[in-house]
Structure formats: structure tokens, C-alpha cells
mmCIF file with all atom_site columns, C-alpha atoms in Angstrom:
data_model
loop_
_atom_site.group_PDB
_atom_site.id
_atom_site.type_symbol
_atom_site.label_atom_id
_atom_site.label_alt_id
_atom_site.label_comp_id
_atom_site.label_asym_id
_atom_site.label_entity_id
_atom_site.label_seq_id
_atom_site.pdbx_PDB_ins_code
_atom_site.Cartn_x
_atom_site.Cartn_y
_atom_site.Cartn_z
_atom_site.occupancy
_atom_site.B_iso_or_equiv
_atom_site.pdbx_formal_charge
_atom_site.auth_seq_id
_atom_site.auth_comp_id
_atom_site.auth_asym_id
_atom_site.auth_atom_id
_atom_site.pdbx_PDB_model_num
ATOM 1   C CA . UNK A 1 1   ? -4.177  7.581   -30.593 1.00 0.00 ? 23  UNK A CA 1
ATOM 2   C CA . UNK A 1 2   ? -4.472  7.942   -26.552 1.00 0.00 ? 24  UNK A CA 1
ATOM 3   C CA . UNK A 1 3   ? -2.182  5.821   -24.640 1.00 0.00 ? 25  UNK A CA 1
ATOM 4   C CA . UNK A 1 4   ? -1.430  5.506   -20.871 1.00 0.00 ? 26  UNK A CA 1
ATOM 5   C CA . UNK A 1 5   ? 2.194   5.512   -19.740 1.00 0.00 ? 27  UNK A CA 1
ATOM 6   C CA . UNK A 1 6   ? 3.149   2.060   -18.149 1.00 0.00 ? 28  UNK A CA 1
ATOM 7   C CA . UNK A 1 7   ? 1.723   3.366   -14.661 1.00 0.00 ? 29  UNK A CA 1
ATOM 8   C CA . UNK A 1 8   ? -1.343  4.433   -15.851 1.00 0.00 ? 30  UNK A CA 1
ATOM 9   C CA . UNK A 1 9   ? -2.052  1.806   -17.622 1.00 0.00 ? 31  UNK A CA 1
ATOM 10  C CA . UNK A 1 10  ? -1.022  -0.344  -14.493 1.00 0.00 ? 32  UNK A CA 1
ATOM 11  C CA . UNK A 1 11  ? -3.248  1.487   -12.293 1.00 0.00 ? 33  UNK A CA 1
ATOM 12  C CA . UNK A 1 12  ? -5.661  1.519   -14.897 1.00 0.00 ? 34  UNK A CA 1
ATOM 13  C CA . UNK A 1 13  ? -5.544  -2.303  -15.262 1.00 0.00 ? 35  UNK A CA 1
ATOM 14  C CA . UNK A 1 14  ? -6.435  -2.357  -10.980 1.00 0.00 ? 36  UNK A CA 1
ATOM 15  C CA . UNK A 1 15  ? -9.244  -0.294  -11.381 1.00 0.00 ? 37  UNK A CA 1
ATOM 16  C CA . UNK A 1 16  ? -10.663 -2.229  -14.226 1.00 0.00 ? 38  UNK A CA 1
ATOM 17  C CA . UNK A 1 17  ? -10.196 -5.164  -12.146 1.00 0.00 ? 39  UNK A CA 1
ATOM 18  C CA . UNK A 1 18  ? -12.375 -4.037  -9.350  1.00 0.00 ? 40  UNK A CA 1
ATOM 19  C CA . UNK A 1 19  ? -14.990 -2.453  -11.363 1.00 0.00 ? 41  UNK A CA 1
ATOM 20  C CA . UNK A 1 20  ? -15.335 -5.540  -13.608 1.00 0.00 ? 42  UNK A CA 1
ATOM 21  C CA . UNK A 1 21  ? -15.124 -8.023  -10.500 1.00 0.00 ? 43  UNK A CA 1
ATOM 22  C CA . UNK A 1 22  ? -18.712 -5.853  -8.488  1.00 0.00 ? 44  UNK A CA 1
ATOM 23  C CA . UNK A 1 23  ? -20.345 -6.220  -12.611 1.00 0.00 ? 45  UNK A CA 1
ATOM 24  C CA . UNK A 1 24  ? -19.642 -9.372  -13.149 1.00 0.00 ? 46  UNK A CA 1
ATOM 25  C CA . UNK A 1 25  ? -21.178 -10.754 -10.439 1.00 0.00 ? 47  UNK A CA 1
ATOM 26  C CA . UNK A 1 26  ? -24.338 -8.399  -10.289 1.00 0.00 ? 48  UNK A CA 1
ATOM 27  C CA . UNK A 1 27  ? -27.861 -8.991  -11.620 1.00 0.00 ? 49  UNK A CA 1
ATOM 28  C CA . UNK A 1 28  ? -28.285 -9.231  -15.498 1.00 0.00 ? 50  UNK A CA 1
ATOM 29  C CA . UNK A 1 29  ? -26.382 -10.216 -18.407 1.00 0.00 ? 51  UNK A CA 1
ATOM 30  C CA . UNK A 1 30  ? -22.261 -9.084  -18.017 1.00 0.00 ? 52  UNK A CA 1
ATOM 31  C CA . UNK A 1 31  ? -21.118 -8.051  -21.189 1.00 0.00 ? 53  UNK A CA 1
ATOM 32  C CA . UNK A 1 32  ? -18.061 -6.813  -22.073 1.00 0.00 ? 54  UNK A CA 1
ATOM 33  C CA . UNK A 1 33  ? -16.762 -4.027  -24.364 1.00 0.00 ? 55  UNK A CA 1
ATOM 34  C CA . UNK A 1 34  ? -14.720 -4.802  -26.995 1.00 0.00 ? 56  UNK A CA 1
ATOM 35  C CA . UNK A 1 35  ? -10.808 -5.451  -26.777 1.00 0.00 ? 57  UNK A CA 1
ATOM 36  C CA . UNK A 1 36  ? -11.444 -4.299  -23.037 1.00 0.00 ? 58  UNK A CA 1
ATOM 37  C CA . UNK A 1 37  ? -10.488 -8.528  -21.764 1.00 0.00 ? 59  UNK A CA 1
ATOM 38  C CA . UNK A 1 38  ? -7.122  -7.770  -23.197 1.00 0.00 ? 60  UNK A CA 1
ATOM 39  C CA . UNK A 1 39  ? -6.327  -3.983  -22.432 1.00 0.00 ? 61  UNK A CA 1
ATOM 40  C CA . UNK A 1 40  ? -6.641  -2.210  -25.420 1.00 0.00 ? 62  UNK A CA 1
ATOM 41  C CA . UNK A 1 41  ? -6.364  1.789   -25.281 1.00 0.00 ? 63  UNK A CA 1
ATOM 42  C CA . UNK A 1 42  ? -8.350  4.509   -26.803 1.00 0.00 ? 64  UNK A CA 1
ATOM 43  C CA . UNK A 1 43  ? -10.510 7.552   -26.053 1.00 0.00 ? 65  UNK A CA 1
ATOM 44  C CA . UNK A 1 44  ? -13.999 8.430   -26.594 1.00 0.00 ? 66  UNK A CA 1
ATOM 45  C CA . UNK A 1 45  ? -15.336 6.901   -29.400 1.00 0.00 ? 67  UNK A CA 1
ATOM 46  C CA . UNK A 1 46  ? -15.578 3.553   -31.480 1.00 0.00 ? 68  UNK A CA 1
ATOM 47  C CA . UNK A 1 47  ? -12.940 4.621   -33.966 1.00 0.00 ? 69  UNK A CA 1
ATOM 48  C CA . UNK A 1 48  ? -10.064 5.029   -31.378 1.00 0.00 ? 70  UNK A CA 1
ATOM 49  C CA . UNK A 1 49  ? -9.770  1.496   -31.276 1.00 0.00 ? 71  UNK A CA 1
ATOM 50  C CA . UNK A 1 50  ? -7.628  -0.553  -34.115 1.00 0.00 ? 72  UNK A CA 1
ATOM 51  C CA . UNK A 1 51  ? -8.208  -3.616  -34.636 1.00 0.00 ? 73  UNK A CA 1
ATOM 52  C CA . UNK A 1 52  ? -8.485  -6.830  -32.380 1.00 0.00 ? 74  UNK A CA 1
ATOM 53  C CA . UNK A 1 53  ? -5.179  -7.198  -31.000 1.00 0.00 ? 75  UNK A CA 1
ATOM 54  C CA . UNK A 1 54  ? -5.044  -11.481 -31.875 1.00 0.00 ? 76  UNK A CA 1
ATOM 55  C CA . UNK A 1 55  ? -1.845  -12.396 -29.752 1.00 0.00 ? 77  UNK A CA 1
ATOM 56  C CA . UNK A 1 56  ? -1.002  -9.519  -28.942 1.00 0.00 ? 78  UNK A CA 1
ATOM 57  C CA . UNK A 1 57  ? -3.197  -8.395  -25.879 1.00 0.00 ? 79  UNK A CA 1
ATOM 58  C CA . UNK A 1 58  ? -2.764  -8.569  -22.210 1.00 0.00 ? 80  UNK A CA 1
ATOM 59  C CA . UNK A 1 59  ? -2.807  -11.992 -21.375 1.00 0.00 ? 81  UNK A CA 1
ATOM 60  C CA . UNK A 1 60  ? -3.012  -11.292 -17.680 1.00 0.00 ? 82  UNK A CA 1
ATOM 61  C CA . UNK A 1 61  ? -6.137  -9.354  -18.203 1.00 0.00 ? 83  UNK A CA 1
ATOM 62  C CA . UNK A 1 62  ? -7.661  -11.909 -20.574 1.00 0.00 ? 84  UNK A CA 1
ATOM 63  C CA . UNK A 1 63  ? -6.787  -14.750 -17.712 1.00 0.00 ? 85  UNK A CA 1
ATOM 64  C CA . UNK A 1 64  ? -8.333  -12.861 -15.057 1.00 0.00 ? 86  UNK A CA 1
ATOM 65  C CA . UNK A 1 65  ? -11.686 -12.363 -17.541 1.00 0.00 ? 87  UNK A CA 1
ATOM 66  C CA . UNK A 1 66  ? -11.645 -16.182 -18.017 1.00 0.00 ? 88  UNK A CA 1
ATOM 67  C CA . UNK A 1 67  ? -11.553 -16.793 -14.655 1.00 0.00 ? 89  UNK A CA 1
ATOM 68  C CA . UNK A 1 68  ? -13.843 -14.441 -13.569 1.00 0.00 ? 90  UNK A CA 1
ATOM 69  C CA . UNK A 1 69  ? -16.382 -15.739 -15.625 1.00 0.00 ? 91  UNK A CA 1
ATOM 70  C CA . UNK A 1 70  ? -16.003 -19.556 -15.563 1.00 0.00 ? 92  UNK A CA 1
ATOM 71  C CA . UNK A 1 71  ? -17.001 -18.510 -11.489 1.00 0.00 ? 93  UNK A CA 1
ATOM 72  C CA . UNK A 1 72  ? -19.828 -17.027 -12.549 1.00 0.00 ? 94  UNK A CA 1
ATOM 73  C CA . UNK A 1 73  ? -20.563 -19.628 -14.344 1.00 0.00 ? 95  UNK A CA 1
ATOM 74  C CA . UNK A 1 74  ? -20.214 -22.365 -11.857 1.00 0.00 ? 96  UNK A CA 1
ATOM 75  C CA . UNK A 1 75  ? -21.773 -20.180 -9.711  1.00 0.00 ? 97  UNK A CA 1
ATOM 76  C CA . UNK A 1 76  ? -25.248 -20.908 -11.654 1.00 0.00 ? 98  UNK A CA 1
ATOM 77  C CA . UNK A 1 77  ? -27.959 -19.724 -8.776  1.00 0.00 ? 99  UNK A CA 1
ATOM 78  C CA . UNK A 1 78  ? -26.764 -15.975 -9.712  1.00 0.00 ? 100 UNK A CA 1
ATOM 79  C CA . UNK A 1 79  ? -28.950 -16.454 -12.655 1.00 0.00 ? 101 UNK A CA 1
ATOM 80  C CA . UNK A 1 80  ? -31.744 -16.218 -10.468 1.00 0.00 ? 102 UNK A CA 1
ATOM 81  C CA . UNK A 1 81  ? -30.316 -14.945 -6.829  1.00 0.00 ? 103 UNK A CA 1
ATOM 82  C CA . UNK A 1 82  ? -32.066 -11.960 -5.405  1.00 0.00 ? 104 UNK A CA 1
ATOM 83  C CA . UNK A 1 83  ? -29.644 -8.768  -5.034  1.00 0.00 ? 105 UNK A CA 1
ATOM 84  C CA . UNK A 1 84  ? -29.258 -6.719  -2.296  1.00 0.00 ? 106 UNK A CA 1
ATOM 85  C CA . UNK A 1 85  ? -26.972 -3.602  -1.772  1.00 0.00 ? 107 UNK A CA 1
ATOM 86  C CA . UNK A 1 86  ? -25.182 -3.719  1.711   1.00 0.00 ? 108 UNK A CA 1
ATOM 87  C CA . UNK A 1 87  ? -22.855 -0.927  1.314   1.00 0.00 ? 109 UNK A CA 1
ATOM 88  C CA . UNK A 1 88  ? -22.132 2.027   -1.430  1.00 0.00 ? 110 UNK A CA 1
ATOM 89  C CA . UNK A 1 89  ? -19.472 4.796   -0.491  1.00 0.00 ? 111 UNK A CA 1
ATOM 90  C CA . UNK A 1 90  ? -16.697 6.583   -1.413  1.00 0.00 ? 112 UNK A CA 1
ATOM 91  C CA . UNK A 1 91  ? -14.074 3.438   -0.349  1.00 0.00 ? 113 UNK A CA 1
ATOM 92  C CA . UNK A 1 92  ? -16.481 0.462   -0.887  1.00 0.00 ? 114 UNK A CA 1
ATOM 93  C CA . UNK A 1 93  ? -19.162 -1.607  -2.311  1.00 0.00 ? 115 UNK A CA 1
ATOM 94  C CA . UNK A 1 94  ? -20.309 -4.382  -0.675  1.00 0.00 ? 116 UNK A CA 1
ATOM 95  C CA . UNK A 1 95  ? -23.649 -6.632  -2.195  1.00 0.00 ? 117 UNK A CA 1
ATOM 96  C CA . UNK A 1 96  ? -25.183 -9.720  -1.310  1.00 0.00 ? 118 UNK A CA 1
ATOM 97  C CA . UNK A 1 97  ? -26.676 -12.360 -4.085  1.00 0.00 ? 119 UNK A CA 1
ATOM 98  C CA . UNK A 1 98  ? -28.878 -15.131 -2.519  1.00 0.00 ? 120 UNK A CA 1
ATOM 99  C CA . UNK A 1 99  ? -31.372 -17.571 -3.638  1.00 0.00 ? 121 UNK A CA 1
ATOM 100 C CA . UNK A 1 100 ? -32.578 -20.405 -0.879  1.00 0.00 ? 122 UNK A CA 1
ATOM 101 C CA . UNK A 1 101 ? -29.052 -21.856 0.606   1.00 0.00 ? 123 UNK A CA 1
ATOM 102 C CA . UNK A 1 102 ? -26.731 -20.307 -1.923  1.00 0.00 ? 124 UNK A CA 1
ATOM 103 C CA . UNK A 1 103 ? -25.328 -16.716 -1.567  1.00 0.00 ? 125 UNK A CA 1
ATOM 104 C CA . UNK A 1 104 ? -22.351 -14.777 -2.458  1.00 0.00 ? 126 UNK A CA 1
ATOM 105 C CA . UNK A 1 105 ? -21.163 -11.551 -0.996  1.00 0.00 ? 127 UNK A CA 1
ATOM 106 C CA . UNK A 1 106 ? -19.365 -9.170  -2.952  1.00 0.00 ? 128 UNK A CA 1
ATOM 107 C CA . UNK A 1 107 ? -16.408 -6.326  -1.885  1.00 0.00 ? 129 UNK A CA 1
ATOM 108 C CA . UNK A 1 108 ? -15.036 -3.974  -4.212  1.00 0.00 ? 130 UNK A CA 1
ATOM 109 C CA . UNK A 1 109 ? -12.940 -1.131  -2.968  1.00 0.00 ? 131 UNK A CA 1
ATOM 110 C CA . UNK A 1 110 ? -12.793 2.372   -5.050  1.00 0.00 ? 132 UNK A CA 1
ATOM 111 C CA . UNK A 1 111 ? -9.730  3.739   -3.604  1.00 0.00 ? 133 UNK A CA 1
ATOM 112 C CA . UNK A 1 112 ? -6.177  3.758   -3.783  1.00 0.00 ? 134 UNK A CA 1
ATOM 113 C CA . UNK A 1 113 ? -5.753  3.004   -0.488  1.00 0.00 ? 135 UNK A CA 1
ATOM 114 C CA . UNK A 1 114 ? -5.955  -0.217  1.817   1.00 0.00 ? 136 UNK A CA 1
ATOM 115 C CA . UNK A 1 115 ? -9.290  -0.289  3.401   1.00 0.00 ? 137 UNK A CA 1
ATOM 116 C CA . UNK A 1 116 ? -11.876 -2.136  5.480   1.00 0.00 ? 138 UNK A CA 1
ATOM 117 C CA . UNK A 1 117 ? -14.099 -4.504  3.770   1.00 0.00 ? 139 UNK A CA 1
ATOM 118 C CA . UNK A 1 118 ? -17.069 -3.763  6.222   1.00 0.00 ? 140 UNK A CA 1
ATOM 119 C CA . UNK A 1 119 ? -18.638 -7.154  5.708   1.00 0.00 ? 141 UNK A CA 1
ATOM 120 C CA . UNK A 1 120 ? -21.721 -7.360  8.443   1.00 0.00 ? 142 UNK A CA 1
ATOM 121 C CA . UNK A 1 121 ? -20.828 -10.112 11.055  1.00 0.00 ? 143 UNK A CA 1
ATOM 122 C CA . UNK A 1 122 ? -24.469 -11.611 10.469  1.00 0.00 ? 144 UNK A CA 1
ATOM 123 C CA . UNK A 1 123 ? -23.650 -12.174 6.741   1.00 0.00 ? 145 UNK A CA 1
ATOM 124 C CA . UNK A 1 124 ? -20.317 -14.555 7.145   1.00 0.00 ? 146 UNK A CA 1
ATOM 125 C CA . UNK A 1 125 ? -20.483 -17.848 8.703   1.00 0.00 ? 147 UNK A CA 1
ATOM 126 C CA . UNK A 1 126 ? -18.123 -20.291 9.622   1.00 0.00 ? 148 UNK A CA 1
ATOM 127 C CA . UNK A 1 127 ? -17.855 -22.202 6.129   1.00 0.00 ? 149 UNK A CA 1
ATOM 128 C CA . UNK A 1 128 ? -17.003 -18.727 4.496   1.00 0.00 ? 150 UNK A CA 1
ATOM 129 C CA . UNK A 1 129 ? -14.866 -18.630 1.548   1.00 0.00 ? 151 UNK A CA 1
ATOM 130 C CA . UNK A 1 130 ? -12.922 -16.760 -1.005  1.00 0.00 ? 152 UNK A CA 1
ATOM 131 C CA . UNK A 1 131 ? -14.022 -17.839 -4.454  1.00 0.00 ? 153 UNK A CA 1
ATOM 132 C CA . UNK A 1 132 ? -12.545 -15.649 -6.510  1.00 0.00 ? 154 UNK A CA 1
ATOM 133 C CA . UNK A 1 133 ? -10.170 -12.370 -5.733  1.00 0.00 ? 155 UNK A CA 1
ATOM 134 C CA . UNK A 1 134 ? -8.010  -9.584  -7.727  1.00 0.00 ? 156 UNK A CA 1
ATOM 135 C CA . UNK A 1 135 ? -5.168  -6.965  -6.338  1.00 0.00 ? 157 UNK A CA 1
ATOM 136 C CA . UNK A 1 136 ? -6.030  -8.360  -2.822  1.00 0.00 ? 158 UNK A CA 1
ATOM 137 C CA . UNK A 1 137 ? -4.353  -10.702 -0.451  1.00 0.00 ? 159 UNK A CA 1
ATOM 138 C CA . UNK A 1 138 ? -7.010  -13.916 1.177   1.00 0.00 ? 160 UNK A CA 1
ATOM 139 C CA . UNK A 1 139 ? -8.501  -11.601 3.841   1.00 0.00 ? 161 UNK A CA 1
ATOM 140 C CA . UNK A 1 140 ? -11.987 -11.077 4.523   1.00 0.00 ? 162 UNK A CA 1
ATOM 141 C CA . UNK A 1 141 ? -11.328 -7.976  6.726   1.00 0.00 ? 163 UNK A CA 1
ATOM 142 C CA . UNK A 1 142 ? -8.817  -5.875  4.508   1.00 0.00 ? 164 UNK A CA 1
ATOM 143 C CA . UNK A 1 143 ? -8.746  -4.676  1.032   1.00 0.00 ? 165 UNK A CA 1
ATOM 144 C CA . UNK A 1 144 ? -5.664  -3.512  -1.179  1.00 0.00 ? 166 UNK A CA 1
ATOM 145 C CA . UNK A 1 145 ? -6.016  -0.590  -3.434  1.00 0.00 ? 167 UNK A CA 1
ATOM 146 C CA . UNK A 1 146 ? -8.804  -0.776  -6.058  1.00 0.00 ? 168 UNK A CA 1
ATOM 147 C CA . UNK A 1 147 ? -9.008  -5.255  -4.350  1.00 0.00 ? 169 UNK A CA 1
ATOM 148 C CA . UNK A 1 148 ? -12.263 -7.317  -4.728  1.00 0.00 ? 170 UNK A CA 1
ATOM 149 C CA . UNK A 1 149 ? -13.637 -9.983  -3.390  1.00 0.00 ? 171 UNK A CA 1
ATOM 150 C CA . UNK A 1 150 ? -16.273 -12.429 -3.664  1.00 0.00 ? 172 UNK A CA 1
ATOM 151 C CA . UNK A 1 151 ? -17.108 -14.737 -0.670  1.00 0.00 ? 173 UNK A CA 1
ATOM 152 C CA . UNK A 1 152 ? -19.128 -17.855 -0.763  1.00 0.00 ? 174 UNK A CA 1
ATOM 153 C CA . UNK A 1 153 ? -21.328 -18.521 2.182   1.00 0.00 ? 175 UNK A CA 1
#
């Protein structure tokens, strides 16, 4: 019977974001946990969780999942890319996935603060791009609390 208070849950939902946005993109199959693509509560085990909330879920979340994912899909080299870890601290993390001409770069900040996205200069060029972003504003240089970003290069 846990539930967050509107905040949490709010805050919560950020953090989610974030986290899900650096998986989704990584190496390996992305799977997700049930009722988690449309915000549903619960604490510890299986059994905290009712049942599938048809209709009456998060629809933002749920949008953002489909989203997320149809990139990935389109994005169809990541089956394959190499990976590469750039950057893992206490405010960021920051990974590359290339194979031959196609790459993505990754950003994922872990704090409640704005912060620095730290990309390398050598790994942006001039045809950069944002293809996909959550809680973050179209900047390659600066995160919002708990943002994300993947850049196509």
C-alpha cells in the first residue's frame, strides 16, 4: 500500500526518466518492469502491485516510453554498436555507442541540480543533434535536474 505524495512521485517520475533514458539506450535487451511505463506505486515485492492500471496510468510516462523506444528502434545500429563509458560520477553519465559512421552519445545527470554535460569536444561534430531528450531544455552543454540526453553524431 506505499504511495508517494504528489512531489515525490513528481520527482520520482524525473528520476525514472533519466535512469530509463542511460538503459534504454545501452548494450543488451531493455526491458521494462511491469506497470513501471505508466507509474504505478508499490514497495518491495511483486505483491505490492494491483493490477494493470488499463486507462488509468500515467499517460505522460507511457508517451515518453513510446517515444523512447520507437528511437531506439529507428536507431537500429545500437543492436550491434560497440559501447564505451566516457564518464561515471556522482552528477553524470556520459557513454558513447558506435558502429562504422553511426554513433550516439548519451548524458544522464544524477542530481537535483543543473549541471554540466561534460561531453568531450572530440566526440561532437558539426552535424550534432538532439534525438531524443527528457526534463532538459535543447542544450548540449547544460543539464536540468535528473535531464538526459541523447545526441546523434
Amino acid at each position: 500500500n506505499f504511495e508517494f505524495s504528489k512531489e515525490e512521485y513528481e520527482t520520482a517520475k524525473k528520476i525514472e526518466k533519466s535512469y530509463v533514458t542511460a538503459m534504454a539506450f545501452s548494450v543488451g535487451i531493455f526491458s521494462i518492469f511491469y506497470g513501471d511505463e505508466v507509474g504505478m506505486q508499490g514497495l518491495h515485492n511483486l505483491a505490492n502491485r494491483g493490477s494493470y492500471p488499463w486507462k488509468n496510468g500515467d499517460t505522460d510516462l507511457l508517451e515518453f516510453y513510446k517515444k523512447m523506444l520507437a528511437i531506439r528502434e529507428e536507431n537500429d545500429f545500437l543492436k550491434i554498436a560497440n559501447h564505451e563509458i566516457l564518464e561515471v560520477s556522482e552528477e553524470r553519465y556520459i557513454y558513447v555507442r558506435e558502429n562504422g559512421d553511426d554513433k550516439i552519445i548519451v548524458v544522464a545527470s544524477r542530481v537535483d541540480h543543473k549541471t554540466e554535460t561534460n561531453i568531450p569536444k572530440e566526440e561532437l561534430d558539426r552535424n550534432s543533434k538532439i534525438i531524443f531528450k527528457v526534463n532538459t531544455k535543447d542544450n548540449m552543454k547544460t543539464l536540468e535536474p535528473y535531464g538526459a540526453i541523447v545526441i546523434r553524431v
